[in-house]
Coordinates of C-alpha atoms and ligand atoms in Angstrom, one line a residue:
X210 CA 190.6 139.1 117.9
X211 CA 189.0 140.9 115.0
X212 CA 191.7 143.2 113.5
X213 CA 191.3 146.7 113.8
X214 CA 193.9 149.6 113.0
X215 CA 195.4 150.0 117.1
X216 CA 195.5 145.7 116.7
X217 CA 197.8 146.1 113.0
X218 CA 199.3 149.4 115.5
X219 CA 200.3 147.1 118.1
X220 CA 201.4 143.9 115.8
X221 CA 203.6 146.1 113.5
X222 CA 207.5 147.3 114.2
X223 CA 208.5 150.2 112.6
X224 CA 212.3 150.1 112.0
X225 CA 214.9 151.9 114.3
X226 CA 215.0 155.6 113.0
X227 CA 217.8 155.8 111.6
X228 CA 217.1 152.7 109.4
X229 CA 214.0 155.0 108.3
X230 CA 216.2 157.3 107.4
X231 CA 218.3 154.9 105.7
X232 CA 215.9 153.8 103.5
X233 CA 214.2 156.5 102.3
X234 CA 216.5 159.7 102.2
X235 CA 213.8 161.8 101.0
X236 CA 212.1 161.0 104.7
X237 CA 212.9 165.0 106.4
X238 CA 211.4 166.5 102.9
X239 CA 208.4 164.0 103.4
X240 CA 207.5 164.0 107.0
X241 CA 208.4 168.2 107.3
X242 CA 205.0 170.2 106.7
X243 CA 205.9 173.7 106.1
X244 CA 203.3 177.2 106.9
X245 CA 202.9 180.4 107.8
X246 CA 206.7 180.8 108.8
X247 CA 207.1 177.7 110.2
X248 CA 208.5 173.7 110.2
X249 CA 207.4 170.9 111.7
X250 CA 209.8 168.9 111.0
X251 CA 207.8 165.0 112.4
X252 CA 211.0 163.0 110.2
X253 CA 212.7 162.0 114.3
X254 CA 209.5 159.9 114.8
X255 CA 208.4 155.7 114.1
X256 CA 205.8 157.1 111.8
X257 CA 205.9 154.5 108.7
X258 CA 204.0 154.0 105.8
X259 CA 202.2 151.5 108.1
X260 CA 201.9 153.4 110.8
X261 CA 200.1 156.3 108.4
X262 CA 198.1 154.0 107.1
X263 CA 196.8 152.9 109.8
X264 CA 195.8 156.2 111.4
X265 CA 194.2 156.9 108.0
X266 CA 191.7 153.8 108.4
X267 CA 191.5 155.3 112.5
X268 CA 190.8 158.5 111.2
X269 CA 187.8 157.0 108.9
X270 CA 186.5 154.5 111.6
X271 CA 186.3 157.6 113.7
X272 CA 185.1 160.2 111.5
X273 CA 187.3 163.2 112.0
X274 CA 186.8 164.4 109.0
X275 CA 182.5 164.7 109.5
X276 CA 183.8 165.8 113.2
X277 CA 186.3 168.6 111.6
X278 CA 183.4 170.1 109.4
X279 CA 181.2 169.9 112.5
X280 CA 184.2 172.1 114.3
X281 CA 183.8 174.3 111.4
X282 CA 180.4 174.5 111.0
X283 CA 179.5 175.2 114.5
X284 CA 177.8 172.3 115.5
X285 CA 177.5 171.3 119.2
X286 CA 180.1 168.9 119.0
X287 CA 180.2 169.6 122.8
X288 CA 177.9 167.0 123.5
X289 CA 178.5 166.9 127.1
X290 CA 177.7 170.3 127.7
X291 CA 175.1 170.4 124.5
X292 CA 176.9 173.3 122.5
X293 CA 179.4 174.3 120.0
X294 CA 183.4 174.4 119.9
X295 CA 184.2 178.2 118.3
X296 CA 187.2 179.4 118.5
X297 CA 188.1 179.2 115.3
X298 CA 184.8 181.5 114.5
X299 CA 186.9 184.0 116.6
X300 CA 189.6 183.5 113.9
X301 CA 187.0 183.8 111.0
X302 CA 186.3 179.9 110.3
X303 CA 182.9 179.2 111.2
X304 CA 179.4 179.6 110.8
X305 CA 178.8 182.7 108.8
X306 CA 176.6 184.1 112.3
X307 CA 179.2 182.9 115.0
X308 CA 181.9 185.0 112.7
X309 CA 180.0 187.8 112.8
X310 CA 179.2 188.1 116.6
X311 CA 182.7 187.0 117.4
X312 CA 183.9 190.1 114.9
X313 CA 181.0 193.1 116.6
X314 CA 182.6 192.0 120.0
X315 CA 186.4 191.8 118.7
X316 CA 185.4 195.4 117.8
X317 CA 183.6 197.0 121.0
X318 CA 187.2 195.3 122.4
X319 CA 189.1 197.2 119.6
X320 CA 186.8 200.7 120.6
X321 CA 187.5 200.0 124.8
X322 CA 191.3 199.7 124.2
X323 CA 191.1 202.8 121.8
X324 CA 189.3 204.6 124.7
X325 CA 191.4 203.8 126.9
X326 CA 194.7 205.2 124.8
X327 CA 192.4 208.2 124.3
X328 CA 192.2 208.7 128.6
X329 CA 188.4 207.1 129.3
X330 CA 189.6 205.5 132.4
X331 CA 192.0 208.4 133.3
X332 CA 196.5 208.6 133.0
X333 CA 196.8 204.2 132.6
X334 CA 200.1 202.8 133.0
X335 CA 199.3 199.5 134.5
X336 CA 197.1 196.6 133.7
X337 CA 196.8 193.9 136.2
X338 CA 195.0 191.2 134.7
X339 CA 193.5 188.8 136.6
X340 CA 192.1 184.7 136.3
X341 CA 192.8 181.4 135.8
X342 CA 193.6 178.1 134.1
X343 CA 192.3 179.2 130.7
X344 CA 191.4 182.9 132.0
X345 CA 195.2 183.5 132.7
X346 CA 197.7 181.0 130.8
X347 CA 196.8 182.4 127.8
X348 CA 197.6 186.2 128.1
X349 CA 200.7 185.5 130.0
X350 CA 202.3 183.2 127.2
X351 CA 201.6 185.8 125.2
X352 CA 202.6 188.8 126.9
X353 CA 206.1 187.5 127.8
X354 CA 206.5 186.2 124.6
X355 CA 205.4 189.2 122.8
X356 CA 206.1 192.4 124.9
X357 CA 209.4 192.3 125.4
X358 CA 210.5 194.5 123.1
X359 CA 208.5 196.8 125.0
X360 CA 204.8 196.8 125.8
X361 CA 202.3 199.8 125.3
X362 CA 200.9 199.2 129.1
X363 CA 202.8 197.3 132.1
X364 CA 200.9 194.1 132.1
X365 CA 201.0 191.5 134.8
X366 CA 199.3 188.2 134.7
X367 CA 197.9 186.8 138.5
X368 CA 195.9 183.7 138.6
X369 CA 196.7 182.2 142.5
X370 CA 194.8 182.5 145.0
X371 CA 197.7 182.4 146.9
X372 CA 198.1 185.9 148.2
X373 CA 202.1 186.8 147.7
X374 CA 201.4 186.1 143.6
X375 CA 199.0 189.3 144.2
X376 CA 201.3 191.0 146.3
X377 CA 203.7 190.6 144.1
X378 CA 202.0 192.0 141.2
X379 CA 200.8 195.1 142.5
X380 CA 204.4 196.1 144.0
X381 CA 205.7 198.5 141.1
X382 CA 201.8 199.6 140.4
X383 CA 200.2 202.5 140.9
X384 CA 196.6 202.2 142.0
X385 CA 195.4 205.7 140.1
X386 CA 197.5 204.1 136.6
X387 CA 195.7 200.7 136.9
X388 CA 192.6 199.1 135.0
X389 CA 191.8 195.7 136.0
X390 CA 190.5 193.2 134.0
X391 CA 189.1 190.5 135.9
X392 CA 189.5 187.5 133.3
X393 CA 187.0 184.8 134.1
X394 CA 184.4 182.9 131.5
X395 CA 181.7 182.1 134.7
X396 CA 182.8 185.0 136.3
X397 CA 182.5 182.3 139.3
X398 CA 185.4 181.1 139.8
X399 CA 186.5 181.6 143.6
X400 CA 189.8 182.5 143.1
X401 CA 189.4 185.4 140.5
X402 CA 186.7 186.5 142.4
X403 CA 189.2 186.6 145.8
X404 CA 192.0 188.3 144.1
X405 CA 189.3 190.8 142.0
X406 CA 187.9 191.6 145.7
X407 CA 191.4 192.1 147.2
X408 CA 192.7 193.9 144.3
X409 CA 189.5 195.9 144.9
X410 CA 190.6 196.3 148.5
X411 CA 194.3 197.9 147.4
X412 CA 192.9 200.3 145.4
X413 CA 190.5 202.0 147.8
X414 CA 193.4 201.4 150.8
X415 CA 196.0 203.1 147.3
X416 CA 193.1 206.7 147.7
X417 CA 191.6 205.9 144.6
X418 CA 188.5 207.7 145.2
X419 CA 186.3 204.8 142.8
X420 CA 187.9 201.5 142.2
X421 CA 185.0 200.0 140.2
X422 CA 185.5 202.5 137.2
X423 CA 189.0 201.6 136.9
X424 CA 187.3 197.7 136.4
X425 CA 187.2 195.6 133.4
X426 CA 184.9 192.4 132.8
X427 CA 186.3 189.8 130.1
X428 CA 183.6 187.4 130.6
X429 CA 180.9 185.6 128.7
X430 CA 178.0 185.6 131.4
X431 CA 178.2 190.0 131.8
X432 CA 175.1 189.8 134.1
X433 CA 177.6 188.3 136.7
X434 CA 179.9 191.0 136.0
X435 CA 176.9 193.7 136.4
X436 CA 176.3 191.7 139.9
X437 CA 179.6 191.8 141.2
X438 CA 179.8 195.8 140.0
X439 CA 181.0 196.9 136.7
X440 CA 179.4 199.3 134.9
X441 CA 178.2 197.7 131.4
X442 CA 180.4 200.2 129.2
X443 CA 183.7 198.1 130.3
X444 CA 182.2 194.8 130.1
X445 CA 183.7 192.7 127.1
X446 CA 181.9 189.8 126.5
X447 CA 182.2 186.9 124.3
X448 CA 180.8 183.6 122.6
X449 CA 180.0 181.2 125.7
X450 CA 180.8 178.9 122.7
X451 CA 184.4 179.8 123.5
X452 CA 185.6 177.3 125.7
X453 CA 187.8 178.8 128.5
X454 CA 191.5 177.2 127.4
X455 CA 190.3 178.1 123.7
X456 CA 189.6 181.8 125.1
X457 CA 192.6 183.8 124.4
X458 CA 191.3 184.6 121.4
X459 CA 187.9 186.8 122.3
X460 CA 188.3 189.3 125.1
X461 CA 190.3 186.9 127.4
X462 CA 193.2 188.5 125.0
X463 CA 191.8 191.8 126.1
X464 CA 195.9 192.7 127.8
X465 CA 197.7 191.8 124.7
X466 CA 195.2 193.9 123.1
X467 CA 195.5 196.9 125.0
X468 CA 199.3 196.1 126.3
X469 CA 200.5 195.3 123.3
X470 CA 198.4 197.0 120.5
X471 CA 195.8 196.2 118.2
X472 CA 197.9 195.0 115.5
X473 CA 199.7 192.1 117.7
X474 CA 196.3 191.1 118.0
X475 CA 195.0 190.7 114.7
X476 CA 198.1 189.9 113.7
X477 CA 198.3 186.7 116.2
X478 CA 194.6 186.4 114.9
X479 CA 195.3 186.1 111.3
X480 CA 198.5 183.4 112.4
X481 CA 195.7 181.4 114.1
X482 CA 193.2 181.7 110.8
X483 CA 195.7 180.6 108.3
X484 CA 196.1 177.6 110.9
X485 CA 192.9 176.7 110.5
X486 CA 192.4 177.0 107.4
X487 CA 195.5 174.7 106.7
X488 CA 193.8 171.9 109.0
X489 CA 190.8 172.3 107.2
X490 CA 191.7 172.0 104.4
X491 CA 195.3 170.3 103.8
X492 CA 195.5 166.2 102.8
X493 CA 196.1 164.4 105.8
X494 CA 199.6 163.8 105.0
X495 CA 200.3 167.0 104.2
X496 CA 198.3 168.0 107.7
X497 CA 200.1 169.6 110.6
X498 CA 198.1 168.9 113.6
X499 CA 196.8 165.7 111.9
X500 CA 200.5 164.3 111.6
X501 CA 201.6 165.5 114.9
X502 CA 198.3 163.9 116.7
X503 CA 199.6 160.7 114.9
X504 CA 202.9 160.6 116.6
X505 CA 201.1 162.3 119.9
X506 CA 199.0 158.6 119.3
X507 CA 201.6 156.2 118.4
X508 CA 204.1 156.8 121.4
X509 CA 200.6 156.7 123.5
X510 CA 198.9 154.1 123.3
X511 CA 201.0 151.8 121.6
X512 CA 204.4 152.4 123.1
X513 CA 202.0 153.3 126.6
X514 CA 204.7 156.4 126.9
X515 CA 202.3 157.9 130.3
X516 CA 203.9 161.4 129.6
X517 CA 205.7 163.8 126.6
X518 CA 207.6 166.1 127.2
X519 CA 208.3 170.1 125.3
X520 CA 210.9 172.0 125.6
X521 CA 211.3 175.7 124.5
X522 CA 214.1 176.3 122.8
X523 CA 213.7 180.0 122.7
X524 CA 213.1 182.2 126.3
X525 CA 209.9 183.9 124.7
X526 CA 208.1 180.4 124.8
X527 CA 209.6 179.7 127.9
X528 CA 205.4 179.5 129.2
X529 CA 204.5 177.6 126.3
X530 CA 205.0 173.7 128.5
X531 CA 202.5 175.4 131.1
X532 CA 200.1 176.6 128.3
X533 CA 200.1 173.6 126.6
X534 CA 199.6 171.0 130.1
X535 CA 196.3 173.1 130.3
X536 CA 195.3 172.4 126.5
X537 CA 196.3 169.1 126.2
X538 CA 195.2 167.4 129.5
X539 CA 192.6 169.1 130.5
X540 CA 191.1 168.6 126.7
X541 CA 192.2 165.2 126.9
X542 CA 192.6 163.5 130.1
X543 CA 189.2 161.3 130.4
X544 CA 188.3 158.4 131.1
X545 CA 185.0 158.2 129.0
X546 CA 184.3 158.8 125.6
X547 CA 181.8 161.1 124.1
X548 CA 179.4 158.4 123.8
X549 CA 179.7 158.3 127.3
X550 CA 181.5 154.6 127.8
X551 CA 184.8 153.7 129.6
X552 CA 187.7 154.4 127.0
X553 CA 189.1 151.2 127.3
X554 CA 192.8 153.1 126.0
X555 CA 195.1 155.3 127.8
X556 CA 194.3 159.0 127.9
X557 CA 196.1 161.6 126.7
X558 CA 199.6 161.8 128.6
X559 CA 201.2 163.8 130.7
X560 CA 202.6 167.0 129.0
X561 CA 205.6 168.2 130.9
X562 CA 208.3 170.4 129.5
X563 CA 210.9 173.2 130.4
X564 CA 213.3 175.7 128.7
X565 CA 215.8 174.8 126.5
X566 CA 219.3 175.1 127.3
X567 CA 218.3 175.0 131.5
X568 CA 216.4 171.7 130.8
X569 CA 219.5 169.6 129.5
X570 CA 221.5 170.6 133.0
X571 CA 218.4 169.0 134.9
X572 CA 215.8 166.4 133.4
X573 CA 217.8 165.4 130.2
X574 CA 219.8 162.7 132.2
X575 CA 216.5 161.0 131.8
X576 CA 215.4 161.1 128.7
X577 CA 218.6 159.4 127.5
X578 CA 219.2 156.8 129.7
X579 CA 216.1 156.5 131.7
X580 CA 214.2 153.5 131.6
X581 CA 210.6 155.4 130.1
X582 CA 210.0 156.4 126.9
X583 CA 209.2 159.8 126.4
X584 CA 208.6 161.5 122.9
X585 CA 210.2 164.8 123.6
X586 CA 209.2 168.0 121.3
X587 CA 211.8 171.0 120.6
X588 CA 210.4 174.4 119.6
X589 CA 212.6 177.1 118.4
X590 CA 213.2 179.9 116.3
X591 CA 215.3 181.1 113.7
X592 CA 215.8 183.9 114.9
X593 CA 216.6 185.5 117.5
X594 CA 215.0 187.7 120.5
X595 CA 217.8 189.8 121.4
X596 CA 220.3 191.9 120.0
X597 CA 223.7 189.8 121.8
X598 CA 226.3 188.0 120.3
X599 CA 225.1 186.0 118.0
X600 CA 226.8 183.3 119.5
X601 CA 224.1 183.2 121.9
X602 CA 221.8 182.4 119.3
X603 CA 224.1 180.0 118.1
X604 CA 224.6 177.9 121.0
X605 CA 221.0 178.0 121.6
X606 CA 220.0 175.8 118.3
X607 CA 223.2 174.3 118.1
X608 CA 222.2 172.6 121.4
X609 CA 218.6 172.4 120.4
X610 CA 219.6 169.8 117.6
X611 CA 222.3 168.4 119.5
X612 CA 219.7 166.6 121.6
X613 CA 217.5 165.7 118.9
X614 CA 220.4 163.9 117.4
X615 CA 221.5 162.3 120.5
X616 CA 218.1 161.0 121.4
X617 CA 217.6 159.3 118.0
X618 CA 221.8 158.3 117.4
X619 CA 222.7 157.5 120.7
X620 CA 225.9 155.5 121.4
X621 CA 226.7 152.4 121.7
X622 CA 229.2 151.6 124.6
X623 CA 230.0 148.0 126.6
X624 CA 230.6 150.5 129.4
X625 CA 227.0 150.2 130.8
X626 CA 226.8 153.8 132.5
X627 CA 228.0 155.3 129.1
X628 CA 225.7 153.3 127.0
X629 CA 223.1 155.0 125.4
X630 CA 220.4 153.4 124.0
X631 CA 219.0 155.9 121.1
X632 CA 216.1 154.9 118.7
X633 CA 214.1 157.9 121.0
X634 CA 212.2 159.8 118.8
X635 CA 211.3 163.7 118.4
X636 CA 209.9 166.2 116.7
X637 CA 211.0 170.1 115.7
X638 CA 208.8 172.7 115.6
X639 CA 211.3 175.9 113.7
X640 CA 209.8 179.4 113.5
X641 CA 211.4 181.9 111.2
X642 CA 210.9 184.3 114.5
X643 CA 208.7 184.7 117.4
X644 CA 205.7 186.7 115.7
X645 CA 202.4 187.5 116.7
X646 CA 201.2 185.9 113.3
X647 CA 203.4 182.4 113.9
X648 CA 202.4 182.6 117.3
X649 CA 198.9 182.6 116.6
X650 CA 199.2 179.9 113.8
X651 CA 201.7 177.5 116.6
X652 CA 198.9 177.5 119.8
X653 CA 196.1 177.1 116.9
X654 CA 198.6 174.0 115.6
X655 CA 198.5 172.7 119.1
X656 CA 194.5 173.6 119.8
X657 CA 193.7 171.1 116.1
X658 CA 196.3 168.2 117.4
X659 CA 194.9 168.4 120.5
X660 CA 191.0 168.3 118.7
X661 CA 192.1 165.4 116.4
X662 CA 193.8 163.3 119.4
X663 CA 190.6 163.1 120.5
X664 CA 188.9 162.6 117.8
X665 CA 190.7 159.3 116.9
X666 CA 190.0 158.0 120.9
X667 CA 186.2 159.6 120.5
X668 CA 186.9 161.8 123.6
X669 CA 185.3 165.2 123.6
X670 CA 188.3 167.5 124.4
X671 CA 185.5 169.9 125.4
X672 CA 184.4 169.4 128.8
X673 CA 186.2 169.1 132.2
X674 CA 183.8 167.4 134.6
X675 CA 187.2 166.2 136.4
X676 CA 187.9 170.1 138.0
X677 CA 184.7 169.8 139.8
X678 CA 184.9 167.2 142.7
X679 CA 187.8 169.3 144.5
X680 CA 185.9 172.5 144.2
X681 CA 182.9 171.2 145.8
X682 CA 185.1 169.4 148.8
X683 CA 186.6 173.0 149.1
X684 CA 183.5 174.7 149.2
X685 CA 182.0 172.9 151.6
X686 CA 185.1 172.9 153.5
X687 CA 185.1 176.8 153.3
X688 CA 181.2 177.1 154.1
X689 CA 180.6 174.7 156.8
X690 CA 183.7 172.9 158.0
X691 CA 181.8 169.2 158.1
X692 CA 182.9 166.0 159.6
X693 CA 183.2 162.5 157.8
X694 CA 186.5 163.0 156.0
X695 CA 189.5 161.1 155.8
X696 CA 191.1 160.7 159.9
X697 CA 194.1 162.7 157.1
X698 CA 192.1 164.7 155.9
X699 CA 190.2 165.5 158.7
X700 CA 193.6 166.1 160.7
X701 CA 195.2 168.6 158.1
X702 CA 191.9 170.2 158.6
X703 CA 192.3 171.1 162.1
X704 CA 196.0 171.5 162.5
X705 CA 195.2 174.2 159.9
X706 CA 192.3 175.5 160.0
X707 CA 191.1 174.5 163.5
X708 CA 188.4 172.3 165.0
X709 CA 186.1 170.8 162.6
Ligands
F6P2298 O1 188.1 174.8 136.5 C1 188.8 174.5 135.3 C2 188.6 175.6 134.9 O2 187.4 175.7 134.5 C3 189.3 175.5 133.5 O3 188.2 175.6 132.4 C4 188.7 176.8 133.0 O4 190.1 177.8 132.1 C5 189.8 177.8 134.3 O5 188.9 176.9 135.4 C6 188.5 178.9 134.8 O6 187.9 179.6 134.7 P1 186.8 180.6 134.4 O7 187.4 180.9 133.0 O8 185.5 180.3 134.2 O9 186.8 181.8 135.6

């Protein structure tokens, strides 16, 4: 069998984490990358010079530099859908025409934000953002992370088609003082349109004479929004080449721009811009998204780790794991390469996680003593997001760092119930503070890391055909209750929805 970087990586046995530190007193410095108020510490992973060297070879074989150049040039790297992936252009990095187009659409959004502030849509106090997947997870994360010091408007994000979610969201809203932002790249998503219709009904029942006048659409297909009944003046379009899970930078970020203020939105873009430039220009060994992807691939591919866990040790970032689940799993959960051949390797691991310190009292037992090897990621901020006693923040950070140390060092005991094997990897991302700029850089970091993972596996991270089959079956059940399902599905349909 010919040697490839993968076979070399599989053969190589790095030292234990503790020994890696012993054999290189500069390891922390070498394996820590700092930029834009973020510190990425990869030193507690098994990346050594051999592992990194093989990934450098793999990156050359897979033409990572060429793919990066194509990403930033706005070339059609989403090959299955024949289009570019132009989220960096929203941050000012990409094909000049796309950057100018993005700016023009952002200016349009700014115009609407200023008009609403000036009373164009009446006395507004609430924003109900309706979307799902990439059209909801970003706004939800950002409003929760950055809106705690007092948002300018009350913002709620509704995604689930379960009417209970909509009921809860509108409970304390005055329909006369509410803007409904319907966020859907395609403007065809069943859940979103049903929620939008019911929200319209809620307004009517609340006595709003012309509910349409309180609707705003955020979409790459303005014609569909017009057809749905929303006036063109309240439609904020975006470039079709921005993928759903990369869309918080364009008009899908409207509740951030309106709810938290234009300066927050602008700072968010600036933070992402800094990360774009770092990713584009920094050499491989100093490149945070690239090195983090090497670590991801090392564990998922050569150690068969089926999951990776992300814990936000900052309540403001508690929704980050949810956001990353879509970004990483919808992008790289594929068993076919961009060339249409079987992947022949593991796809992306399952991303899961939670918030520290809560998770310590629930799932960390398995991380320390379970039989699975799970790379863990900690995200924390040097600065607290509250004014309570400093003991809170100190306890939070102490616990975060203690977990990483314990996973790595373990503790040997003859009594196996009390034995911690150790040598378990973790990465830590430490923010100076949770600000629009650091959060923008953090999200862009994850986008580019996902891109490098895809590039080195040969995957197209920008399509998501795997979600279609379930949608088609749901539609056919809704439309005509066809027969021919398996007995279990037939019985469930009959039990809950009536005779087929
Ligand atoms: O079904 C998956 C998906 O297409 C995601 O990729 C997307 O973010 C989400 O649905 C919502 O799609 P849309 O923004 O078109 O409503």
